[in-house]
Coordinates of C-alpha atoms in Angstrom, one line a residue:
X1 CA 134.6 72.6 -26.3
X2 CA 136.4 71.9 -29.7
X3 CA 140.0 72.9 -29.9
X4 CA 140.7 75.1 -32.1
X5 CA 144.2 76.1 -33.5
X6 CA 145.6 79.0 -34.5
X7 CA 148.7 78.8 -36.9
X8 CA 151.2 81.2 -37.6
X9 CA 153.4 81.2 -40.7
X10 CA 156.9 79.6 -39.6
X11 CA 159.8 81.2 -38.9
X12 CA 162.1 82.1 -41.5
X13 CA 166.1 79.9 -42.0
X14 CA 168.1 81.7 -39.9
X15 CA 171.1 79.4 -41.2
X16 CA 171.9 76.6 -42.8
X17 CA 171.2 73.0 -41.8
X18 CA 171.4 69.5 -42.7
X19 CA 170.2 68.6 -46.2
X20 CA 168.5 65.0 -44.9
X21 CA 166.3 67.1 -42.3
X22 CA 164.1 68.2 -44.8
X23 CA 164.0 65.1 -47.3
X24 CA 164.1 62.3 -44.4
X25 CA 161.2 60.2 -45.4
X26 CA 160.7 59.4 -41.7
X27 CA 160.5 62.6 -40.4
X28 CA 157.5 64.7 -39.2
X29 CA 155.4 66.6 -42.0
X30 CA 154.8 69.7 -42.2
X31 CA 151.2 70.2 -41.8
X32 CA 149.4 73.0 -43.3
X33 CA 146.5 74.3 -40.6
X34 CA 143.2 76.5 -41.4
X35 CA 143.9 80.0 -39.8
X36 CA 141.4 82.2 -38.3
X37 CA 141.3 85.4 -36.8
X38 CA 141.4 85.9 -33.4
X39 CA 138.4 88.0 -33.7
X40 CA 136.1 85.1 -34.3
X41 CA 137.7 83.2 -31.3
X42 CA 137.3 85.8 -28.9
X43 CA 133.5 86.4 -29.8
X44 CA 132.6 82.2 -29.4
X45 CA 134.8 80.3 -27.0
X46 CA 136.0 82.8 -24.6
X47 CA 132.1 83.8 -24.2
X48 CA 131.2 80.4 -23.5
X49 CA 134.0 79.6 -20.8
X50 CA 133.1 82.9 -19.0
X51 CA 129.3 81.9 -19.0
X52 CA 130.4 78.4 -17.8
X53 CA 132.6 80.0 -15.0
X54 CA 129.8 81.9 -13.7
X55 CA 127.3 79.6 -13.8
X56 CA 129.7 76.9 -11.4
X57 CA 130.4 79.9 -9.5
X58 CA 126.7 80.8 -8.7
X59 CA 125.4 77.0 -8.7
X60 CA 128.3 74.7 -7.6
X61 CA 127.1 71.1 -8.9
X62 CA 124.5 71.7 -10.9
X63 CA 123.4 68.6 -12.6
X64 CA 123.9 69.4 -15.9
X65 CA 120.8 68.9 -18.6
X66 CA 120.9 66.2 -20.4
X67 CA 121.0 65.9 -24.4
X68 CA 117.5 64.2 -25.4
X69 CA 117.2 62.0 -28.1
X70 CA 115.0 65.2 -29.4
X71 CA 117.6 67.3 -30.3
X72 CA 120.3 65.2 -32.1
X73 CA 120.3 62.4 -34.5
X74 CA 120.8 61.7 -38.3
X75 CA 116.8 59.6 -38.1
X76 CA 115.0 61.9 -37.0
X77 CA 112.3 63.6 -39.3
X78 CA 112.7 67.6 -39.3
X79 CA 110.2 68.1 -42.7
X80 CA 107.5 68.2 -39.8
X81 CA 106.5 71.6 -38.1
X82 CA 104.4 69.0 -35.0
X83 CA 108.1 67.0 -34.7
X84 CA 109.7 70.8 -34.6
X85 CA 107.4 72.2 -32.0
X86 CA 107.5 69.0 -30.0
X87 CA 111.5 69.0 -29.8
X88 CA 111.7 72.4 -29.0
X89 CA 108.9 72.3 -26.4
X90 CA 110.7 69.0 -24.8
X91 CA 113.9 71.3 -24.1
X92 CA 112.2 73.8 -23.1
X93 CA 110.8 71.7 -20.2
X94 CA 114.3 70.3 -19.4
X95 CA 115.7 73.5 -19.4
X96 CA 113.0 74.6 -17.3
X97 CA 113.2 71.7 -14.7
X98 CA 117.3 72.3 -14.4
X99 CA 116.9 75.4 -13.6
X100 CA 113.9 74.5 -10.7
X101 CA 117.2 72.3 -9.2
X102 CA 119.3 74.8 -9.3
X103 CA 117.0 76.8 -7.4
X104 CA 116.5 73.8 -4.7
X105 CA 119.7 73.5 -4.0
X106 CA 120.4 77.6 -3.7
X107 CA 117.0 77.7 -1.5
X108 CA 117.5 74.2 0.4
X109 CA 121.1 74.5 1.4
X110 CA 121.7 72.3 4.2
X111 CA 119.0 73.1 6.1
X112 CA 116.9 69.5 7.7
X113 CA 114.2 70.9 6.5
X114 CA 113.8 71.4 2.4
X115 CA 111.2 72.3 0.0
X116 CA 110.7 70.5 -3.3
X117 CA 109.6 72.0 -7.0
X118 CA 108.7 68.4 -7.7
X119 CA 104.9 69.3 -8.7
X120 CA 106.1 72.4 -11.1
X121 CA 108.3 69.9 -13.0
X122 CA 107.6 69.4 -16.5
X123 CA 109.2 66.5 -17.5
X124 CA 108.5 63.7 -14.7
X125 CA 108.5 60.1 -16.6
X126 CA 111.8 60.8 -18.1
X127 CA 113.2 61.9 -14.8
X128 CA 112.2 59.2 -12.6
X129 CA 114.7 56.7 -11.7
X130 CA 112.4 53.9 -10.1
X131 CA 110.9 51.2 -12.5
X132 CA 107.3 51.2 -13.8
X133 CA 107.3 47.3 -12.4
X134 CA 108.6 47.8 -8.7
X135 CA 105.7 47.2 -6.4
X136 CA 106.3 48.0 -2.5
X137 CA 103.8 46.0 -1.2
X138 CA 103.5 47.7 1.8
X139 CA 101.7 50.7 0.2
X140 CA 99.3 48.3 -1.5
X141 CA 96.0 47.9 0.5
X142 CA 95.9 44.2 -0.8
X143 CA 98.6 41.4 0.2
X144 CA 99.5 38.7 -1.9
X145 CA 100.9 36.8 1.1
X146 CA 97.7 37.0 3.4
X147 CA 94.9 34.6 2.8
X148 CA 91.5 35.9 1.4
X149 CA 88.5 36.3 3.9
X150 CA 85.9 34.6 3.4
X151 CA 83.2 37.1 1.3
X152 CA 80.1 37.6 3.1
X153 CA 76.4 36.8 2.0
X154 CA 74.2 39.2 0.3
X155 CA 71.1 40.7 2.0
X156 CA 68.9 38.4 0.6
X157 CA 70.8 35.6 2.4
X158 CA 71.7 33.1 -0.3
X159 CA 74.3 33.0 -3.4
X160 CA 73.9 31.0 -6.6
X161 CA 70.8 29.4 -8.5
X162 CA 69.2 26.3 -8.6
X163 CA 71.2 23.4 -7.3
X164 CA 74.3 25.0 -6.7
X165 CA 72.0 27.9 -4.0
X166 CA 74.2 28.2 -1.0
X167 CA 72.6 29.9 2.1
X168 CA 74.0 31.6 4.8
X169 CA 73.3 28.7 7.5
X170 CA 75.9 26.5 5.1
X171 CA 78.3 24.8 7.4
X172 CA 81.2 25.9 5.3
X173 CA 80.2 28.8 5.1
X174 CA 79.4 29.6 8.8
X175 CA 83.0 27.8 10.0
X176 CA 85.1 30.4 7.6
X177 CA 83.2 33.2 9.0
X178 CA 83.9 31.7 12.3
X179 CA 87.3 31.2 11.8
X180 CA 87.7 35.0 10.5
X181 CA 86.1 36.2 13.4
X182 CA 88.6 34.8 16.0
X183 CA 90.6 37.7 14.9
X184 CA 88.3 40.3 17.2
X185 CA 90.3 38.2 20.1
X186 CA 92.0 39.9 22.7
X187 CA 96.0 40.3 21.2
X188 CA 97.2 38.0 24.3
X189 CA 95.1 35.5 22.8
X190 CA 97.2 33.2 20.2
X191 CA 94.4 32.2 17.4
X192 CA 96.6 31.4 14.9
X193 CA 96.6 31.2 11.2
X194 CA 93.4 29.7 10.8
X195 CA 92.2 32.0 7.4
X196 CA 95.3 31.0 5.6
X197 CA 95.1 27.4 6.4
X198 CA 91.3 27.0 5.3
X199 CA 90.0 26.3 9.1
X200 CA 86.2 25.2 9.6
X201 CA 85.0 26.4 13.1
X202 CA 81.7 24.7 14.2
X203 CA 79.5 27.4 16.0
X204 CA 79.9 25.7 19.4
X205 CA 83.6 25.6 19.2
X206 CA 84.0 29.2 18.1
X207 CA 81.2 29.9 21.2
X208 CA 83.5 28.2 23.6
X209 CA 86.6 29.7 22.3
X210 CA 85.2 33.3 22.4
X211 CA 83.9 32.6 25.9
X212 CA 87.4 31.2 27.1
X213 CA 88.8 34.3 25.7
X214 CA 86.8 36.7 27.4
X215 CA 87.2 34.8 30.6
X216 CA 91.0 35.0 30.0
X217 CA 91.1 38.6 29.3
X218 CA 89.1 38.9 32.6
X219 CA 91.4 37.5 34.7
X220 CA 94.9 39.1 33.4
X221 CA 93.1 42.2 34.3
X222 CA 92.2 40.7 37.8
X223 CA 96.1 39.6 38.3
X224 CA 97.2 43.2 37.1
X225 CA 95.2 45.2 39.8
X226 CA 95.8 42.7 42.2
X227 CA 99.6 43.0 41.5
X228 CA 99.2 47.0 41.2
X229 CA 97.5 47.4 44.7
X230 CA 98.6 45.1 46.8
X231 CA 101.6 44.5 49.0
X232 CA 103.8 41.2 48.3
X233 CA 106.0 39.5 50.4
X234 CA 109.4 41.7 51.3
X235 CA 107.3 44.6 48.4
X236 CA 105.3 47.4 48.3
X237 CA 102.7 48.4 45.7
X238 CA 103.1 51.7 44.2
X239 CA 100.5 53.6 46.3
X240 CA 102.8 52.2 49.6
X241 CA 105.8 53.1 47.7
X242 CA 104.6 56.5 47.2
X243 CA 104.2 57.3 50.7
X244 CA 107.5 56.0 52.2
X245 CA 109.0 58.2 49.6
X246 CA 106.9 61.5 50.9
X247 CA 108.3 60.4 54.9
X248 CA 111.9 60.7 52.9
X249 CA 111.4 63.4 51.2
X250 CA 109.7 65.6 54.0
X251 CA 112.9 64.9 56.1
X252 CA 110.8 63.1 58.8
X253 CA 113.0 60.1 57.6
X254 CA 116.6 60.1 56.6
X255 CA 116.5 56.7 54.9
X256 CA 114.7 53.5 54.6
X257 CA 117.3 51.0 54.8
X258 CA 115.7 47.7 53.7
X259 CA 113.4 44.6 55.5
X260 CA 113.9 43.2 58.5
X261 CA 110.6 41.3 59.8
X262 CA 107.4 39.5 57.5
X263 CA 104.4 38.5 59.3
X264 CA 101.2 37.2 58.3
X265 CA 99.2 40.8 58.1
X266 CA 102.5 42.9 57.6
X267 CA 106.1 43.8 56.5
X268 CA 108.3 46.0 58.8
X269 CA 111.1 48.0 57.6
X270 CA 113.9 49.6 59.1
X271 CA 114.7 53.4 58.2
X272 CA 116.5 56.2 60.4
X273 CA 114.7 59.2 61.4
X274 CA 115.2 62.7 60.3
X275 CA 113.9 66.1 61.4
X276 CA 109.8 66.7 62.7
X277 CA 108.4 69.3 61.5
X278 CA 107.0 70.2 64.6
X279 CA 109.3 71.1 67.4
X280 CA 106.7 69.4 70.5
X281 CA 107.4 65.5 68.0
X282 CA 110.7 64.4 68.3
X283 CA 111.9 61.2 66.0
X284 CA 113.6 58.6 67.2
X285 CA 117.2 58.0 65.8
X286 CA 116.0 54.2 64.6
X287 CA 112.6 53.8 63.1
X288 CA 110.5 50.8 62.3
X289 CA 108.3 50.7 59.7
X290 CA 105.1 48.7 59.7
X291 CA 102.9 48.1 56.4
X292 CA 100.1 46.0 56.6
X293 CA 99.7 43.8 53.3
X294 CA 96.9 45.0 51.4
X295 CA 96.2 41.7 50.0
X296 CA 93.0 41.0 51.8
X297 CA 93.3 36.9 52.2
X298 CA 94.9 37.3 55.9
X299 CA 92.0 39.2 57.1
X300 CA 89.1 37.6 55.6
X301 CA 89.1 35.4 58.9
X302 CA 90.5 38.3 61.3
X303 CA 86.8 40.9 61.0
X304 CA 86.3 38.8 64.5
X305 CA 88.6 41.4 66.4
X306 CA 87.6 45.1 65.1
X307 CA 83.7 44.4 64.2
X308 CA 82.8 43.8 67.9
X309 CA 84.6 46.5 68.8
X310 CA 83.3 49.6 69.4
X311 CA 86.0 52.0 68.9
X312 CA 85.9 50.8 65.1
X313 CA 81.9 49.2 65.2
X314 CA 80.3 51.8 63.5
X315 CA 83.3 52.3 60.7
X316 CA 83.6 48.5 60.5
X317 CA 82.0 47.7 56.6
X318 CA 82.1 44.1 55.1
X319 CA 81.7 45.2 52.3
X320 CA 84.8 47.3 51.7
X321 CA 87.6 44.8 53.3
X322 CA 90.0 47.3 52.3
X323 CA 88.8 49.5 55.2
X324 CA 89.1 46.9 57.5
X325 CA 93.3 46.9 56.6
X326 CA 93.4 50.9 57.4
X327 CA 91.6 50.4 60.3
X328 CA 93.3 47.7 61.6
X329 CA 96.8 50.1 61.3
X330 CA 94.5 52.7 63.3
X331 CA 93.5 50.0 65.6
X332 CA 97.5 49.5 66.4
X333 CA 98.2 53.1 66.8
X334 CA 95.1 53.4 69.3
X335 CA 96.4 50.5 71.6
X336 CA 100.2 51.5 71.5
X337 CA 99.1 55.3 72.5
X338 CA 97.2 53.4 75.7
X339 CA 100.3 51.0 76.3
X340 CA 103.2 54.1 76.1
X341 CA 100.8 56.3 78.7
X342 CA 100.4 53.4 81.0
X343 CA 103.9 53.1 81.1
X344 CA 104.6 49.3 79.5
X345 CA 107.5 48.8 77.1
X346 CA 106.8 48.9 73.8
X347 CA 107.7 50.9 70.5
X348 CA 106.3 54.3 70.5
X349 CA 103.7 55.8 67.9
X350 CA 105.3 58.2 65.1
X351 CA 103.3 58.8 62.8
X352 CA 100.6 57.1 61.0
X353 CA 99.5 57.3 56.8
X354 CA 96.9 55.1 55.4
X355 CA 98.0 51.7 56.6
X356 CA 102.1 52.5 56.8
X357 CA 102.4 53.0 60.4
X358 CA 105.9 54.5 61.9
X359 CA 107.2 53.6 65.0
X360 CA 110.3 53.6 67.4
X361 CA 112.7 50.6 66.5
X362 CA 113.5 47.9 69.1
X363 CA 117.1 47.4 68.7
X364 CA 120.3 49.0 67.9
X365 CA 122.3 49.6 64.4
X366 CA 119.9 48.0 61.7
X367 CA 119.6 45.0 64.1
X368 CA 116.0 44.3 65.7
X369 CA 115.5 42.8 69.3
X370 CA 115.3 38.8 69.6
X371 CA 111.8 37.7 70.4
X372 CA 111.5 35.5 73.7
X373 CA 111.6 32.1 71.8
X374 CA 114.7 32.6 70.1
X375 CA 116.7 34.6 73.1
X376 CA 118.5 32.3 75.9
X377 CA 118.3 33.6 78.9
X378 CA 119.6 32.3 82.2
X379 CA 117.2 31.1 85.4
X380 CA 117.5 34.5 87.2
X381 CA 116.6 36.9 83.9
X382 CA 114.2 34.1 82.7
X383 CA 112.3 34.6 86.5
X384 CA 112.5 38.0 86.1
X385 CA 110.9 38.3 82.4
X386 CA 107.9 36.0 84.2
X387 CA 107.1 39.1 86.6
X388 CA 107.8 41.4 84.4
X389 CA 105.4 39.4 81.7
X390 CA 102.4 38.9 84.7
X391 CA 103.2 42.7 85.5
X392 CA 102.5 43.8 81.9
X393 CA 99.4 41.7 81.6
X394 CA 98.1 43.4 84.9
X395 CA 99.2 46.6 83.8
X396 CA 97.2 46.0 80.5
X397 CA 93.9 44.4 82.0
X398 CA 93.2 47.0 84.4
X399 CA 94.6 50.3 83.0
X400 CA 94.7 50.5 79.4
X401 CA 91.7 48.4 79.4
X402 CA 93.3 46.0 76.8
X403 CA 93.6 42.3 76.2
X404 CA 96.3 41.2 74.0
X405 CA 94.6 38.3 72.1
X406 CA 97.5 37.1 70.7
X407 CA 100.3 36.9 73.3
X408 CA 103.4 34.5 73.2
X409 CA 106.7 34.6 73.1
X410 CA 106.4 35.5 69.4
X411 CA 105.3 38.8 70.2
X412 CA 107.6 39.4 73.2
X413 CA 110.9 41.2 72.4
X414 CA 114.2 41.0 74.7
X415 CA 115.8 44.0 75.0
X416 CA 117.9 46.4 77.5
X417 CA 117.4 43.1 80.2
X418 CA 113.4 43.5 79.6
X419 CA 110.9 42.4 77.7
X420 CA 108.8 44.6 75.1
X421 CA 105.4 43.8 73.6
X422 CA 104.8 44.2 69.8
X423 CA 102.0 43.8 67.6
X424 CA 99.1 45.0 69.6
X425 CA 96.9 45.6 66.1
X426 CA 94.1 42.6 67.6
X427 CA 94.3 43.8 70.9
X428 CA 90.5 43.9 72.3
X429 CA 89.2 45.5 75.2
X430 CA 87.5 43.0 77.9
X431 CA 83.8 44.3 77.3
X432 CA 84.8 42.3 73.5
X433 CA 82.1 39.7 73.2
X434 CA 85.1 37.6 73.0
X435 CA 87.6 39.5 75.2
X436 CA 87.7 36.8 77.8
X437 CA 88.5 34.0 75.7
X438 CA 91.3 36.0 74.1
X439 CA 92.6 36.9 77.8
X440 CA 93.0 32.7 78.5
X441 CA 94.1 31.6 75.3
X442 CA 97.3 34.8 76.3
X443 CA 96.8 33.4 79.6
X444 CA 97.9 29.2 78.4
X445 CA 100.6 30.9 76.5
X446 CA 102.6 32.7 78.7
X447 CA 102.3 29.8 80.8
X448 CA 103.5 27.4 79.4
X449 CA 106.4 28.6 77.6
X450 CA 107.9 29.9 81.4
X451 CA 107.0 26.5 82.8
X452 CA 109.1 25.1 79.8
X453 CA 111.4 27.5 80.5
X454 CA 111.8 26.2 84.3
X455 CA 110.2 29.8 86.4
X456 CA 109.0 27.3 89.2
X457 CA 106.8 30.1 90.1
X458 CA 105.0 30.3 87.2
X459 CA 101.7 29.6 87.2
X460 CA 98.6 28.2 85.5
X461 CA 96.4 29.3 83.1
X462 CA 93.3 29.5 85.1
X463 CA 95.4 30.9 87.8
X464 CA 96.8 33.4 85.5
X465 CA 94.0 34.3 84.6
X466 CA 92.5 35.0 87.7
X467 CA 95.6 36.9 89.2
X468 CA 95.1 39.1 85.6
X469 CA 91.0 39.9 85.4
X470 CA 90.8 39.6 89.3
X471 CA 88.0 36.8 88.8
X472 CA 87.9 34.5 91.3
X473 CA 86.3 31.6 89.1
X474 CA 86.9 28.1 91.4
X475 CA 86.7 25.5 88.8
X476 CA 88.3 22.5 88.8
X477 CA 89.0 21.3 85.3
X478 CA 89.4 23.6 81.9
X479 CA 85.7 22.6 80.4
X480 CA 83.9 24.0 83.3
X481 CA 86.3 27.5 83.5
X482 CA 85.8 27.6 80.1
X483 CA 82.0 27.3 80.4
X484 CA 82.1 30.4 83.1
X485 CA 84.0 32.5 81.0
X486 CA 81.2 32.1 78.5
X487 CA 78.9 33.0 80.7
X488 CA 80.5 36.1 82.3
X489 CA 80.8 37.4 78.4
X490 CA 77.1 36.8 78.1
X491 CA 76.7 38.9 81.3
X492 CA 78.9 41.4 79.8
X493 CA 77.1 41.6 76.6
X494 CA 73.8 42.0 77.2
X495 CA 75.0 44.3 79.9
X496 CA 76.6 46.7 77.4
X497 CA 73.5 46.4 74.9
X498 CA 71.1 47.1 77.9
X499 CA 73.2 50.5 79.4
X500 CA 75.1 51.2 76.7
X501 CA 79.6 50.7 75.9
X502 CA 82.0 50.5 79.1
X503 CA 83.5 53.9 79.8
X504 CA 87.3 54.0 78.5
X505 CA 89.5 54.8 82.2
X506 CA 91.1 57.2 79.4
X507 CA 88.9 59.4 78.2
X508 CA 91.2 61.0 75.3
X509 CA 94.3 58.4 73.9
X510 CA 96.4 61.4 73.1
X511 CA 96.6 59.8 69.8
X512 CA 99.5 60.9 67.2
X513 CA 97.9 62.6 64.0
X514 CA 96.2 60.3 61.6
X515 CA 97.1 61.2 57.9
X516 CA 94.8 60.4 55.2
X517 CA 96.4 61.6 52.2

């Protein structure tokens, strides 16, 4: 807004002054100003600064409209009533679109979410900030940077005339193609920038490539469900995992406090009981518990002790060998029940889920019982672990109807000044085609580790074995025992095939529940 000044007629001498004040050359001159009435002031500035004022007032920042080159300018031809009605439409559309802002920003606020007026705007190329040559390359469907696939032949299988004719059996041809379709690959498969490089792929290498690939692809996803579903060394897969945590949160554990033994078939951990849900079960303070490895390689040779069995022969599938690992945690629950009613020291039955099998802990505060081998024991206990051992054996034999198959002093335990017997899960009863051979090979064990250990009494396999089956079999070396063993199996088979299986001395186990969640 122009200034504009209003003058007044000067004040009248009051006295007198200084001649030189008013004749000084260098003094200021009195200049004469335009006066206007106040009446004409009033009616043009003062309206303006009270439009202004409310306008800020209602929209605070409005972005004010910019003069074209339309409206102002000594150049610009006004003789024309088209260059007239062009300007004046031009600010009409400005004027429009500012106030379209203003309305934005009174609508918008500062709210995350806004609306836009963009597509009601008038003037859009003059408004635009971004320049007509940017390119964002990313919203282009074509890449200058990426190499051009090769094009592909028409239907009627051949490009060009004459002499310059090129099939679609050409070899150049076909090794492009080839080289574009390596691209279909599986992601984990590294082809390469073979397009961009101009690669030829012969239709035997690209047929060996995509056959490597596939066979690739095939195995990652082998190595994924084999890590998904089986149990590791010292680990649990995530179905394993997922029951321990139910036994936690149930309360029938308190915690699972970490490893403590690795075997062949299995992993046992130690956890401390919590609360059964019935009151008849009660849960020892100390629990062990045993998970048999899902990974199937340790039991591809082990089928020998649970398909000739025939508590588990009509169950028994070779087919599925991942029955054969729940079966074989059954099979260890079974013979544990027998041992615990017949009265022989070993850990007692909890509970059993899928193959996780929960039993008593042999030991005290986190730390497990020392097997046989690794305890010392003087020539008095030593004596007395050899009649307790031969007791055992008896005790097993004739009333639980069990042989061991697998007994030595790695699968003894010392403990309270006795010894305990673990990992029963092979354990065979003596009408097993096989049961007799398992019951001498315990037999030579136990022997010879008490005879190492100096028991004077201790005696022989083949007397062992007598004093165990009550056989009386008088042969003088190990070849012909071993022959009559054979033979009294042979009876033993074809005399369960011919009247039938050998009637259990227990008739019911008194099994634990069996969960199959």
């Amino acid at each position: 807004m122009d200034p504009v000044g209003v003058a007044a007629a000067p004040p009248p001498e009051t006295g007198p002054g200084p001649a030189w004040r008013s004749k000084c050359p260098w003094g200021a001159p009195n200049t004469t100003s335009i006066s206007c009435s106040l009446a004409d002031v009033m009616s043009e500035q003062l309206a303006k600064e009270l439009q202004l004022e409310e306008e800020n007032t209602v929209f605070p920042e409005v972005v004010a409209v910019a003069e074209g080159p339309f409206i102002a300018g000594e150049n610009i031809d006004t003789s024309s009533d088209l260059m007239l009605a062009q300007m004046l439409q031009m600010e009409f559309d400005r004027e429009y679109d500012a106030q379209l802002r203003r309305e934005e920003k009174k609508i918008n606020g500062d709210s995350k979410v806004s609306i836009s007026f963009e597509n009601y705007r008038k003037v859009h190329p003059y408004d635009s900030d971004s320049s007509e040559d940017e390119v964002d390359w990313q919203d282009t469907r074509h890449d200058p940077y990426r190499a051009d696939k090769p094009t592909t032949t028409p239907r009627k299988g051949f490009i060009g005339k004459g002499k310059d004719i090129t099939t679609k059996h050409d070899e150049v041809v076909c090794g492009r193609k080839n080289t574009a379709r390596m691209e279909n690959f599986a992601p984990e498969f590294q082809v390469g920038d073979g397009i961009g490089m101009d690669l030829k792929l012969s239709n035997q290498v690209f047929n060996a490539l995509k056959q490597h690939a596939y066979s690739e692809e095939r195995r990652s996803a082998r190595l994924h469900e084999k890590k998904e579903h089986s149990t590791a060394e010292k680990a649990v897969d995530p179905k394993t995992r997922l029951l321990m945590y139910k036994m936690v949160n149930s309360g029938m554990l308190e915690t699972i406090t970490g490893c403590i033994s690795t075997g062949k078939e299995s992993v046992v951990f130690h956890a401390y009981g919590g609360k059964s849900a019935t009151e008849d079960k009660v849960i020892p303070p100390e629990c062990a518990i045993k998970v048999f490895k899902t990974t199937l390689n340790e039991f591809k040779n082990r089928d020998k002790y649970i398909k000739d069995d025939y508590r588990f022969k009509d169950r028994f599938s070779k087919l599925n060998p991942r029955k054969i690992i729940r079966m074989w945690a059954e099979k260890e629950m079974h013979n544990l029940t027998r041992m615990q009613n017949a009265g022989i020291p070993c850990p007692q039955v909890v509970i059993l889920k899928k193959h996780v099998l929960v039993m008593s802990f042999i030991g005290q505060d986190q730390v497990p019982a020392p097997k046989l081998k690794d305890v010392t024991l003087s020539s008095e206990d030593m004596k007395k672990a050899y009649y307790q051992v031969l007791n055992m054996m008896q005790q097993l034999y004739k009333e639980c109807n069990l042989v061991h198959a697998d007994l030595s002093e790695y699968n003894m335990l010392w403990h309270d000044g006795k010894v305990w017997l673990i990992d029963v899960s092979q354990s065979v009863e003596p009408t097993h085609p096989h049961g007799l051979e398992f019951l001498f090979r315990d037999c030579r064990n136990v022997s010879q580790f008490f005879q190492k250990g100096g028991v004077a009494e201790a005696l022989n396999e083949r007397e062992l074995f007598n004093a165990v089956s009550g056989f009386n079999i008088t042969a003088d070396n190990e070849v012909d025992f071993q022959a009559e063993i054979e033979a009294l199996e042979k009876m033993n088979e074809d005399h369960v095939q011919n009247h039938g299986k050998k009637l259990s001395m227990f008739s019911s186990d008194g099994d634990p529940p069996i969960y199959d969640e």
